[in-house]
Short mmCIF file of C-alpha atoms in Angstrom, two decimals:
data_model
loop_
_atom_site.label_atom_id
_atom_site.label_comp_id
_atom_site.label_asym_id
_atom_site.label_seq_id
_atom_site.Cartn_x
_atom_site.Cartn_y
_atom_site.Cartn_z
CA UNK A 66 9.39 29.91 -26.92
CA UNK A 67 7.01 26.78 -26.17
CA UNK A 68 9.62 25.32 -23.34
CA UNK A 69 9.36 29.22 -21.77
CA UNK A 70 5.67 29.53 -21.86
CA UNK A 71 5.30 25.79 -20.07
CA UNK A 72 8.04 26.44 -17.39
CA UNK A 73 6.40 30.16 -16.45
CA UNK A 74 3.23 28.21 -16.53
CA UNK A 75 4.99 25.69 -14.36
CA UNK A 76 6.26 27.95 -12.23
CA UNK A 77 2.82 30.40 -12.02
CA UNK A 78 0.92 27.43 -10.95
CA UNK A 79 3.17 25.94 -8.08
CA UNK A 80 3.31 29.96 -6.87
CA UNK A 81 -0.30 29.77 -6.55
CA UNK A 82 -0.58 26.53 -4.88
CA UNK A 83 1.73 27.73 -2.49
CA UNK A 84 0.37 31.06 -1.99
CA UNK A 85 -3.36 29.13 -1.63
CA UNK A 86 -1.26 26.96 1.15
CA UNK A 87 0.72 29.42 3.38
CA UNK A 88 -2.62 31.82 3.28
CA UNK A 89 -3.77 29.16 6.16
CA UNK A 90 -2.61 28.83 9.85
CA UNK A 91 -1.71 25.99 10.96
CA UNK A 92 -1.87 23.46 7.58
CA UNK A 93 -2.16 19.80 8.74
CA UNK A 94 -1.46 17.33 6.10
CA UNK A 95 -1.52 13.52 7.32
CA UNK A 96 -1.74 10.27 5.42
CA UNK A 97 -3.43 6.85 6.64
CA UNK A 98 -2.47 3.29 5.02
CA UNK A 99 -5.71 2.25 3.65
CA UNK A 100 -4.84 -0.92 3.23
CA UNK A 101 -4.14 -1.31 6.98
CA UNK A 102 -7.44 0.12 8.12
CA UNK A 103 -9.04 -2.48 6.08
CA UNK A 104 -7.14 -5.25 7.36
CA UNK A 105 -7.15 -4.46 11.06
CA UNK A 106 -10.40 -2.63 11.24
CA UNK A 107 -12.24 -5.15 13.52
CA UNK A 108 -15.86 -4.53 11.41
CA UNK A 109 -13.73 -6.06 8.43
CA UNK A 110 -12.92 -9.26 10.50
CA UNK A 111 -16.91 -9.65 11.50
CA UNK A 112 -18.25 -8.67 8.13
CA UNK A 113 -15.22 -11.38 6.33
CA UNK A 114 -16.87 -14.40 9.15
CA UNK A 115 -20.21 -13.58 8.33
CA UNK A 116 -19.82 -13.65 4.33
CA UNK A 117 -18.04 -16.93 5.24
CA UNK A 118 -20.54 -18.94 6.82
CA UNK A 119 -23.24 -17.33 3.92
CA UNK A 120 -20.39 -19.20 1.27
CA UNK A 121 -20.16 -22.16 3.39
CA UNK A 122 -24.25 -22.73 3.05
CA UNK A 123 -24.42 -21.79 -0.73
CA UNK A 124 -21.05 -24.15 -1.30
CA UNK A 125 -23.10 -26.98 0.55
CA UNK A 126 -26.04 -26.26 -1.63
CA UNK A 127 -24.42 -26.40 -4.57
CA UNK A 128 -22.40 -29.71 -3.78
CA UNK A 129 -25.83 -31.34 -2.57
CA UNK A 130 -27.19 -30.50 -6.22
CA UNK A 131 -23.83 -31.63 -7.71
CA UNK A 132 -24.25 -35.01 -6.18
CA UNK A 133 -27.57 -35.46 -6.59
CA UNK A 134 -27.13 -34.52 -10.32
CA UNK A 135 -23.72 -37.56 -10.65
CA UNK A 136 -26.22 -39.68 -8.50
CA UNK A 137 -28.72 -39.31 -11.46
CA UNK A 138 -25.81 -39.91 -14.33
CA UNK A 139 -24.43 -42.67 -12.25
CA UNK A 140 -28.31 -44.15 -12.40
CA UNK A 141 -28.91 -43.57 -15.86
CA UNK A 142 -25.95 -45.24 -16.61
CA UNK A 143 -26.54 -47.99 -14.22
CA UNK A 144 -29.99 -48.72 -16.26
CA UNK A 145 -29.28 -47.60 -19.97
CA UNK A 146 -29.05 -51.03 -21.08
CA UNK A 147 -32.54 -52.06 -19.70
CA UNK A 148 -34.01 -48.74 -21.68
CA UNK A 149 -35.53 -48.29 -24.88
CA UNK A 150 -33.89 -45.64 -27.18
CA UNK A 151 -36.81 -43.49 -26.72
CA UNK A 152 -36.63 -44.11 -22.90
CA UNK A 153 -32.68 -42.81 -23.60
CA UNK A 154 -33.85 -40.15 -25.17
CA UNK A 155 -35.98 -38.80 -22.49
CA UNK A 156 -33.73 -39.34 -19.73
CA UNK A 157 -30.71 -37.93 -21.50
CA UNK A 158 -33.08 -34.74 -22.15
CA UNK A 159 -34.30 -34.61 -18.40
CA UNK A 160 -30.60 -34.85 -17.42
CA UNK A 161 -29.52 -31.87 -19.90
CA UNK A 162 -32.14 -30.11 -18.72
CA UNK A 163 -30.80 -30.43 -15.01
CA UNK A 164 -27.19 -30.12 -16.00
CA UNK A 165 -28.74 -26.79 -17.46
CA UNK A 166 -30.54 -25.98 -14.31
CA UNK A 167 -27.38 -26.28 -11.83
CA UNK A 168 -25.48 -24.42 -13.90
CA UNK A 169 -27.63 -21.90 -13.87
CA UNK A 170 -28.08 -22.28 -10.09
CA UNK A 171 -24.26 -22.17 -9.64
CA UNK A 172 -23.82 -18.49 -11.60
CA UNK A 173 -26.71 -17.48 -10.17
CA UNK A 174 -24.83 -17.88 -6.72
CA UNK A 175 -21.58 -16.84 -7.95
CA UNK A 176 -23.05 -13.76 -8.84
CA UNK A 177 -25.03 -13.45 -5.26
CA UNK A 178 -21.55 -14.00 -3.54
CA UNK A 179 -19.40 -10.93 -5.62
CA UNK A 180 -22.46 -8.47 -5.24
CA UNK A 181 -22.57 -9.55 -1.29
CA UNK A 182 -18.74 -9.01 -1.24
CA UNK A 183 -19.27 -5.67 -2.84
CA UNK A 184 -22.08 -4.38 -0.53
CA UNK A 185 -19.70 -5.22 2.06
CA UNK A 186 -16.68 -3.65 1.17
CA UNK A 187 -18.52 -0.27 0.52
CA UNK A 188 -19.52 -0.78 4.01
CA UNK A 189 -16.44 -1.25 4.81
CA UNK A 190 -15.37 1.93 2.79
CA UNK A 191 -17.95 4.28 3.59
CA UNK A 192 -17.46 3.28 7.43
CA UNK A 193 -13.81 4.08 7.22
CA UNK A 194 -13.94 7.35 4.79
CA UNK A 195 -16.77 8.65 7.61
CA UNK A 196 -13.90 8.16 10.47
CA UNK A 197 -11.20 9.50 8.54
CA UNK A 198 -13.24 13.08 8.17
CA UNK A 199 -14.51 12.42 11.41
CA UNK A 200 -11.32 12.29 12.56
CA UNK A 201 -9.80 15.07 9.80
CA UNK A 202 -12.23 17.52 11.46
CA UNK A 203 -11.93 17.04 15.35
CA UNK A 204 -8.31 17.04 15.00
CA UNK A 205 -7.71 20.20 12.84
CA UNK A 206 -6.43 18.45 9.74
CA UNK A 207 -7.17 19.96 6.11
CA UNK A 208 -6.24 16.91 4.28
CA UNK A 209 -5.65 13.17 5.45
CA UNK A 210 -4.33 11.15 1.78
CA UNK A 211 -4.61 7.51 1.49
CA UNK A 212 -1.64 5.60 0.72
CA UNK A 213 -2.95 2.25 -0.94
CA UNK A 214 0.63 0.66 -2.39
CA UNK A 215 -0.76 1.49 -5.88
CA UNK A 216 1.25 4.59 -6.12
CA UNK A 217 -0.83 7.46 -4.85
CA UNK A 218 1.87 8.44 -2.21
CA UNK A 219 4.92 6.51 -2.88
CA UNK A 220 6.54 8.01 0.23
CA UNK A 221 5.45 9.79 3.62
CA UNK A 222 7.41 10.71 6.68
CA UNK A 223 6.47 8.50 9.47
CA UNK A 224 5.58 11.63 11.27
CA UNK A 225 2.74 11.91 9.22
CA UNK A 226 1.23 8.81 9.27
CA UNK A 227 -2.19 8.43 11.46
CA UNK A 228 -3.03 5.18 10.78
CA UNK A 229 -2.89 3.87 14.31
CA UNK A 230 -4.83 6.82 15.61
CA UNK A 231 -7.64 6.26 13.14
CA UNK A 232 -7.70 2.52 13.97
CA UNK A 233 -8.43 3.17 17.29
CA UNK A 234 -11.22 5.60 16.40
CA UNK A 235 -12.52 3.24 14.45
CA UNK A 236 -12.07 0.41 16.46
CA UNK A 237 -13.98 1.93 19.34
#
């Protein structure tokens, strides 16, 4: 009795889906590779440069206070012998303290550089999303999918693929 009830309910629901469907002229269904418009969306390639050259200066900062940090080991080291214990004391306290400091400095940074890359992609995203309806709308489509390799649409007729044409829309 269970197995009946599920496969009428089953079969009700795809009935209505389809009936929903066919009650509109002209259905357009497309999909786009998302991963594609990422990639070869030219506002990816800019914003990917610029968050490079940001790394590149906070990577330089943090091996300037990396050296400067062995330079002051190395130096303590260097003059340990001449020092009193108290004298060891101290320094071996100040040096903690900037051991402390840089690590701090370097999560601090590491933390600066995945919120940066986030802001960016959901430029990215929002930029692309925006075309995609954009696009959806001017061309008469009720729904464009997203095929990401994660499963959503594990197959799609060439025919139906409007990647390219997006690109260009949003390449322009």
């Amino acid at each position: 009795m269970n197995k009946l009830s599920i496969g009428l309910s089953i079969v009700a629901i795809l009935l209505a889906g389809y009936t929903i469907l066919s009650g509109k002229e002209n259905n357009k269904l497309a999909y786009v590779n998302s991963i594609k418009l990422v990639e070869k969306y030219n506002g990816t390639s800019t914003a990917r440069i610029g968050y490079e050259e940001k790394m590149k200066i906070w990577q330089a900062n943090i091996d300037t206070l990396r050296t400067e940090f062995e330079n002051r080991v190395g130096t303590y080291n260097d003059e340990k012998a001449n020092m009193s214990e108290k004298e060891q004391q101290l320094q071996e306290q100040l040096l903690q303290a900037k051991q402390q400091q840089f690590t701090q400095y370097q999560q601090a940074i590491q933390q600066k550089a995945a919120e940066e890359d986030k802001r960016i992609m959901n430029e990215i995203m929002t930029k692309i999303n925006s075309t995609v309806e954009e696009y959806g709308k001017k061309n008469g489509y009720q729904i464009i999918l997203g095929a990401n390799g994660s499963g959503n649409i594990t197959y799609g007729d060439e025919a139906l693929d409007i990647t390219d044409e997006v690109l260009k829309e949003l390449n322009k």
